[in-house]
Coordinates of C-alpha atoms and ligand atoms in Angstrom, one line a residue:
M1 CA -36.3 96.9 -7.3
N2 CA -36.9 95.1 -10.7
L3 CA -39.8 94.4 -12.7
I4 CA -40.2 90.8 -13.6
I5 CA -41.7 88.7 -16.1
D6 CA -42.4 84.9 -16.0
S7 CA -42.6 83.2 -18.9
H8 CA -44.5 80.2 -17.4
E9 CA -47.1 79.4 -15.0
D10 CA -50.3 77.3 -15.5
V11 CA -52.9 79.4 -13.4
A12 CA -55.8 78.2 -16.1
W13 CA -54.8 74.6 -15.4
N14 CA -54.9 75.5 -11.5
I15 CA -58.0 77.1 -11.5
I16 CA -59.9 74.8 -13.7
N17 CA -58.5 71.8 -11.8
L18 CA -58.1 72.8 -7.6
G19 CA -60.3 75.6 -7.3
R20 CA -56.8 78.5 -7.0
D21 CA -58.5 82.0 -6.5
Y22 CA -54.9 83.0 -8.2
T23 CA -56.9 87.0 -6.8
H24 CA -56.3 86.9 -2.7
S25 CA -52.2 85.7 -1.6
A26 CA -51.0 82.3 -0.9
L27 CA -51.2 82.5 1.7
D28 CA -54.8 82.9 1.6
T29 CA -55.1 79.8 -1.0
R30 CA -52.8 77.4 1.4
N31 CA -54.9 77.9 4.2
S32 CA -58.3 77.2 2.6
E33 CA -56.7 73.8 1.6
I34 CA -55.6 72.8 4.4
N35 CA -57.0 69.2 4.9
T36 CA -57.8 69.5 0.9
P37 CA -55.9 66.7 -0.1
K38 CA -55.0 69.7 -2.8
P39 CA -51.0 70.5 -0.9
A40 CA -50.0 66.8 -1.7
F41 CA -51.0 66.8 -5.0
N42 CA -49.4 69.9 -6.9
G43 CA -47.9 71.0 -3.3
N44 CA -48.8 74.3 -1.8
T45 CA -49.6 77.3 -3.9
L46 CA -46.7 80.2 -4.2
L47 CA -48.7 82.5 -7.4
G48 CA -51.6 85.1 -5.7
W49 CA -52.3 88.8 -6.6
P50 CA -50.8 90.6 -3.1
E51 CA -47.4 88.4 -3.6
Y52 CA -47.5 89.0 -7.4
Q53 CA -47.7 92.9 -6.6
A54 CA -45.1 92.4 -3.7
G55 CA -42.1 91.0 -6.1
H56 CA -43.0 93.8 -9.0
V57 CA -44.0 90.4 -11.3
A58 CA -45.3 92.9 -14.1
M59 CA -46.3 89.7 -16.0
I60 CA -47.1 85.9 -16.3
F61 CA -46.9 83.8 -19.5
G62 CA -50.1 82.5 -18.5
T63 CA -50.1 78.9 -20.1
L64 CA -53.5 76.7 -21.7
F65 CA -52.3 73.4 -20.4
C66 CA -54.2 70.1 -21.0
G67 CA -52.0 66.5 -20.2
P68 CA -53.0 63.2 -22.4
R69 CA -55.5 60.9 -20.2
R70 CA -52.4 57.4 -21.4
L71 CA -50.7 59.7 -18.3
E72 CA -52.6 60.8 -15.4
K73 CA -51.5 58.0 -13.1
S74 CA -52.8 60.6 -9.9
T75 CA -56.0 59.8 -8.3
Y76 CA -57.6 63.1 -8.0
P77 CA -59.8 64.2 -10.6
V78 CA -58.1 66.9 -13.2
E79 CA -59.1 67.0 -16.6
A80 CA -57.9 64.5 -19.0
Y81 CA -58.3 63.9 -22.9
S82 CA -58.2 60.9 -24.5
T83 CA -59.6 62.4 -28.7
P84 CA -58.2 65.5 -30.2
E85 CA -62.1 66.3 -29.1
E86 CA -61.0 65.6 -26.0
A87 CA -57.7 67.8 -26.1
H88 CA -60.0 70.9 -28.2
H89 CA -62.4 71.1 -25.3
C90 CA -60.2 70.7 -22.4
Y91 CA -57.8 73.3 -23.9
S92 CA -60.6 76.1 -24.6
R93 CA -61.6 75.8 -20.9
N94 CA -57.9 77.1 -20.3
L95 CA -58.1 79.8 -22.1
D96 CA -62.0 80.8 -21.1
A97 CA -60.3 80.5 -17.6
Y98 CA -58.5 83.6 -18.4
L99 CA -60.8 85.4 -19.9
K100 CA -62.9 84.7 -16.8
L101 CA -60.3 86.1 -14.7
T102 CA -59.3 89.1 -16.5
D103 CA -62.7 89.6 -17.3
E104 CA -64.6 89.6 -13.5
H105 CA -60.9 91.2 -12.9
P106 CA -59.5 93.6 -14.7
D107 CA -58.2 95.2 -12.0
K108 CA -56.1 92.7 -11.1
F109 CA -55.3 91.1 -14.3
R110 CA -54.9 91.4 -18.0
L111 CA -55.1 89.8 -21.3
I112 CA -51.9 91.5 -23.1
L113 CA -52.7 90.9 -27.1
S114 CA -50.4 93.7 -28.9
A115 CA -47.2 95.8 -28.6
A116 CA -50.4 98.6 -28.2
D117 CA -51.3 96.6 -25.1
L118 CA -47.5 95.8 -23.8
S119 CA -46.7 99.6 -24.2
Q120 CA -49.1 100.7 -22.3
H121 CA -48.9 98.3 -19.9
W122 CA -45.4 98.2 -19.5
Q123 CA -45.5 102.0 -19.4
Q124 CA -48.5 101.7 -16.6
W125 CA -45.9 99.4 -14.9
E126 CA -42.9 101.6 -15.1
E127 CA -44.4 104.5 -13.5
H128 CA -45.7 102.6 -10.4
L129 CA -41.9 100.9 -9.6
A130 CA -40.6 105.2 -9.8
T131 CA -44.0 106.7 -8.1
P132 CA -45.8 103.6 -6.2
A133 CA -49.6 104.8 -7.6
E134 CA -51.9 104.2 -5.1
V135 CA -53.7 101.5 -7.7
P136 CA -51.4 99.5 -8.6
P137 CA -51.2 98.1 -12.5
P138 CA -52.8 94.2 -12.7
V139 CA -50.8 91.7 -13.8
G140 CA -50.5 91.2 -17.2
I141 CA -50.9 87.4 -19.6
I142 CA -49.3 86.2 -22.7
I143 CA -51.5 83.6 -23.4
L144 CA -49.1 80.8 -24.5
M145 CA -50.4 76.7 -25.5
E146 CA -47.9 73.8 -23.7
G147 CA -49.0 71.0 -25.5
A148 CA -50.2 71.3 -29.1
E149 CA -52.8 68.8 -28.8
G150 CA -55.5 71.7 -29.2
V151 CA -55.3 72.4 -32.0
R152 CA -56.7 69.6 -33.4
E153 CA -55.4 70.1 -37.4
P154 CA -52.1 72.8 -37.9
A155 CA -55.1 74.9 -40.0
E156 CA -56.3 75.5 -36.7
V157 CA -53.5 77.6 -35.6
E158 CA -55.3 80.0 -36.7
R159 CA -58.3 80.0 -35.5
W160 CA -56.2 79.7 -32.4
V161 CA -54.3 83.4 -33.1
E162 CA -57.9 85.4 -32.9
W163 CA -58.3 83.6 -29.8
G164 CA -55.4 85.3 -28.6
V165 CA -52.7 82.0 -28.8
R166 CA -49.1 83.9 -28.6
L167 CA -47.0 81.9 -28.2
I168 CA -47.5 77.8 -28.8
G169 CA -45.2 75.0 -27.1
P170 CA -45.5 71.9 -29.7
A171 CA -44.1 69.5 -27.0
W172 CA -45.0 68.6 -23.6
A173 CA -45.1 64.7 -23.1
G174 CA -45.1 63.0 -26.9
N175 CA -47.7 63.9 -29.2
Q176 CA -49.1 63.5 -33.2
Y177 CA -47.0 66.2 -34.5
V178 CA -43.5 65.7 -31.9
G179 CA -41.1 63.4 -29.9
G180 CA -41.9 65.8 -25.4
T181 CA -40.4 64.7 -22.7
R182 CA -40.8 61.4 -21.9
E183 CA -41.8 60.4 -24.9
P184 CA -38.7 61.0 -27.2
G185 CA -38.9 61.5 -30.9
P186 CA -38.0 63.7 -34.1
L187 CA -40.9 66.7 -35.6
T188 CA -44.1 64.4 -38.2
Q189 CA -44.8 64.9 -40.9
A190 CA -47.8 67.6 -38.9
G191 CA -45.7 69.0 -36.8
Y192 CA -43.6 70.5 -39.7
T193 CA -46.9 71.4 -41.1
L194 CA -48.0 73.3 -37.6
L195 CA -44.4 74.8 -37.6
E196 CA -45.5 76.4 -40.8
R197 CA -48.5 77.1 -40.2
M198 CA -48.0 79.0 -36.4
A199 CA -45.0 80.9 -38.2
E200 CA -47.6 82.5 -41.1
C201 CA -49.1 83.2 -37.6
G202 CA -46.1 85.1 -36.3
L203 CA -46.4 83.5 -33.4
I204 CA -43.4 82.7 -31.2
L205 CA -42.6 78.9 -30.4
D206 CA -41.3 77.8 -27.9
I207 CA -39.3 74.0 -27.8
S208 CA -39.7 73.6 -24.0
H209 CA -41.2 70.1 -23.0
M210 CA -39.6 68.7 -26.7
D211 CA -36.7 65.7 -27.0
H212 CA -33.5 66.1 -27.9
E213 CA -33.9 65.9 -31.9
S214 CA -37.2 67.6 -32.6
A215 CA -35.9 70.7 -30.7
R216 CA -32.9 70.8 -32.7
Q217 CA -35.3 69.9 -35.4
A218 CA -37.3 72.8 -34.5
L219 CA -34.6 75.5 -33.8
D220 CA -33.2 74.8 -37.9
F221 CA -36.6 74.7 -39.4
Y222 CA -38.2 77.6 -38.0
P223 CA -38.6 81.4 -39.7
G224 CA -40.1 83.1 -36.5
Q225 CA -38.9 84.1 -32.8
V226 CA -38.1 80.2 -31.3
I227 CA -37.5 81.1 -27.0
A228 CA -37.6 77.9 -24.8
S229 CA -40.2 79.3 -21.7
H230 CA -39.6 77.1 -18.8
S231 CA -35.9 74.4 -19.6
N232 CA -33.1 74.6 -17.7
A233 CA -29.0 73.2 -19.1
E234 CA -29.1 69.9 -18.5
A235 CA -25.1 70.4 -17.9
L236 CA -26.3 71.1 -14.4
I237 CA -28.3 69.2 -13.8
R238 CA -26.4 66.0 -11.3
D239 CA -28.1 63.0 -11.7
I240 CA -30.6 64.6 -14.5
N241 CA -32.4 61.0 -15.9
T242 CA -35.0 62.8 -18.5
N243 CA -34.6 64.4 -22.0
R244 CA -36.9 67.5 -20.4
H245 CA -33.7 70.0 -20.5
L246 CA -31.6 71.3 -23.1
K247 CA -28.9 70.1 -24.3
D248 CA -25.8 72.6 -24.5
E249 CA -25.4 72.7 -28.7
T250 CA -28.9 73.2 -28.6
I251 CA -28.6 76.8 -25.6
Q252 CA -25.8 77.1 -28.1
Q253 CA -28.4 76.6 -31.8
L254 CA -31.7 79.3 -29.7
I255 CA -28.9 82.0 -28.8
D256 CA -27.9 82.2 -32.7
R257 CA -31.6 82.5 -33.4
D258 CA -31.7 85.2 -30.8
G259 CA -34.0 82.9 -28.6
V260 CA -33.9 83.7 -24.4
M261 CA -35.0 80.6 -22.5
G262 CA -36.8 81.4 -19.2
I263 CA -35.1 79.3 -16.1
I264 CA -37.1 77.6 -13.3
P265 CA -36.7 77.5 -10.1
F266 CA -38.2 74.1 -8.8
N267 CA -35.4 71.7 -7.0
S268 CA -35.5 68.4 -9.0
F269 CA -34.4 70.1 -12.5
L270 CA -31.3 72.1 -10.5
D271 CA -30.1 68.1 -8.9
A272 CA -32.7 65.5 -9.5
G273 CA -31.4 63.8 -6.4
W274 CA -31.8 66.5 -3.8
K275 CA -34.1 65.1 -2.3
D276 CA -31.7 62.2 -0.8
R277 CA -29.7 64.9 -0.3
G278 CA -30.0 67.0 2.1
G279 CA -33.8 68.7 1.0
R280 CA -35.2 71.5 0.9
D281 CA -32.4 73.7 2.4
A282 CA -29.5 72.1 0.6
I283 CA -30.7 73.8 -2.6
G284 CA -30.8 77.7 -2.3
L285 CA -31.2 80.4 -5.2
E286 CA -27.6 80.3 -6.4
M287 CA -28.2 76.9 -7.7
V288 CA -31.0 78.9 -10.1
V289 CA -28.1 81.5 -10.8
A290 CA -25.7 79.1 -12.1
Q291 CA -28.9 78.4 -14.5
I292 CA -28.7 82.0 -15.4
D293 CA -24.9 82.0 -15.5
H294 CA -24.6 79.3 -17.2
V295 CA -26.8 80.6 -20.5
C296 CA -25.1 84.1 -20.1
Q297 CA -21.9 82.5 -20.5
L298 CA -22.0 80.3 -23.3
A299 CA -23.4 83.4 -25.0
G300 CA -20.7 85.9 -23.8
N301 CA -23.4 88.2 -22.3
T302 CA -26.6 88.8 -20.3
R303 CA -29.6 88.5 -23.7
H304 CA -30.3 85.5 -23.1
A305 CA -31.6 84.2 -19.4
A306 CA -34.8 84.6 -18.1
L307 CA -37.1 83.0 -15.6
G308 CA -39.4 80.1 -16.6
T309 CA -40.9 80.4 -13.1
D310 CA -43.5 76.7 -13.4
F311 CA -44.7 78.0 -10.8
D312 CA -48.0 75.6 -9.7
G313 CA -47.1 73.6 -12.5
G314 CA -46.9 70.6 -10.7
F315 CA -45.5 71.2 -8.0
G316 CA -45.0 73.8 -4.7
V317 CA -43.3 75.8 -2.2
E318 CA -42.2 72.0 -0.6
S319 CA -40.6 72.3 -3.8
V320 CA -38.6 75.4 -4.9
P321 CA -34.9 76.6 -3.2
R322 CA -35.3 78.1 0.3
E323 CA -35.6 81.3 0.4
I324 CA -38.4 81.3 -1.3
E325 CA -41.8 81.4 0.2
T326 CA -43.6 82.8 -2.8
I327 CA -43.6 84.6 -6.0
A328 CA -42.1 86.9 -4.2
D329 CA -39.5 86.3 -3.5
L330 CA -38.2 85.9 -6.9
T331 CA -37.3 89.7 -5.7
K332 CA -34.0 87.8 -4.3
I333 CA -32.7 87.0 -7.2
A334 CA -31.2 90.0 -8.0
P335 CA -28.7 90.2 -5.2
Q336 CA -26.8 86.2 -5.5
L337 CA -26.8 87.7 -9.6
I338 CA -24.7 90.4 -7.8
K339 CA -22.6 88.7 -5.7
K340 CA -21.6 86.4 -9.2
G341 CA -20.5 89.5 -11.2
Y342 CA -24.0 91.1 -12.9
N343 CA -24.3 95.4 -13.2
Q344 CA -27.9 96.9 -13.0
E345 CA -28.5 96.3 -17.2
D346 CA -27.4 92.9 -16.4
I347 CA -29.8 92.4 -14.6
A348 CA -33.1 94.1 -15.2
Q349 CA -32.6 92.1 -18.7
I350 CA -32.8 89.3 -16.3
L351 CA -35.6 89.8 -14.7
S352 CA -37.8 91.6 -18.1
G353 CA -35.7 92.7 -19.9
N354 CA -35.2 90.4 -22.4
W355 CA -39.0 88.6 -22.1
L356 CA -39.8 92.5 -23.2
R357 CA -37.5 92.1 -26.0
I358 CA -39.4 88.9 -27.3
L359 CA -42.7 90.3 -27.5
Q360 CA -42.0 93.7 -28.3
E361 CA -40.9 92.0 -31.7
N362 CA -42.9 89.1 -32.2
L363 CA -46.5 90.5 -30.7
P364 CA -49.1 91.6 -33.6
Ligands
ZN1 ZN1 -44.5 72.8 -17.9

């Protein structure tokens, strides 16, 4: 059994917008949402504390996320922003959700802010894995800002770091800093200044959602640690119709910068036409493993591939590979990797070791 680190979950967004309580089991949450519009809007949840425990998911990168009102097409009411002030407010509400969750349930969720926190947390989990404790350790949360519009101006980065943010992905759609998904474009002047402030603060840069051009620019420019928290390899996605994923040359550049890439087990990001090609039954974990293997083959080693599920980030159990019922089933990736020729040490790196290294080297 391996420990798992998942580098992308929109936990706060779901707490705020859907009232989800992740101290409960995923199955309880699903039951409580029968006869509500929530499953149709965001899918049936994949997340819950008992399932984190069952899968030995020791740590997640919990996002701060809020979208621009101009792209909010759903009839389900969610928080969104039209101005920098509103964005700041909305991202602050996300942060408050993590503070409240970890304050009220310190036995279940814990913020990881420093290398010291990390080392203590990881040791507790390793001991638990060796000899299961009666009271299992809490799930660790590292705060990742997805879309930098919560940062009203680059100088404000420092404040967000004081408040607990440890990684920033400047893009979601395009914004004042950078071209992004569906809204391509380069890094802007403000974007370069943002990266300078981030580097001064020792933040990890997340290039997921950046447009191809801005991702390459950021990889060239950023002196600090670069990762992709939730991106797949474009080369393997059948019928790809978006700039959302990474071209091989970008993956190679990320590898050259000693970055790590979290692979997403979301069917549309494995085969864009999956619904017309047999649906969920036709998509298996071997496609996730193929994504992991692609990164490992480009690198010639297993130091750069990891998991970034994006679970509950706009999709649910209906849209993930057929073997996955909840986050607990990430453990099923290990035997698939063995089938592909990976050894135990490789698997430990992919499931947690690579993210652990990035965090050990970069947390304050
Ligand atoms: Zn995302």
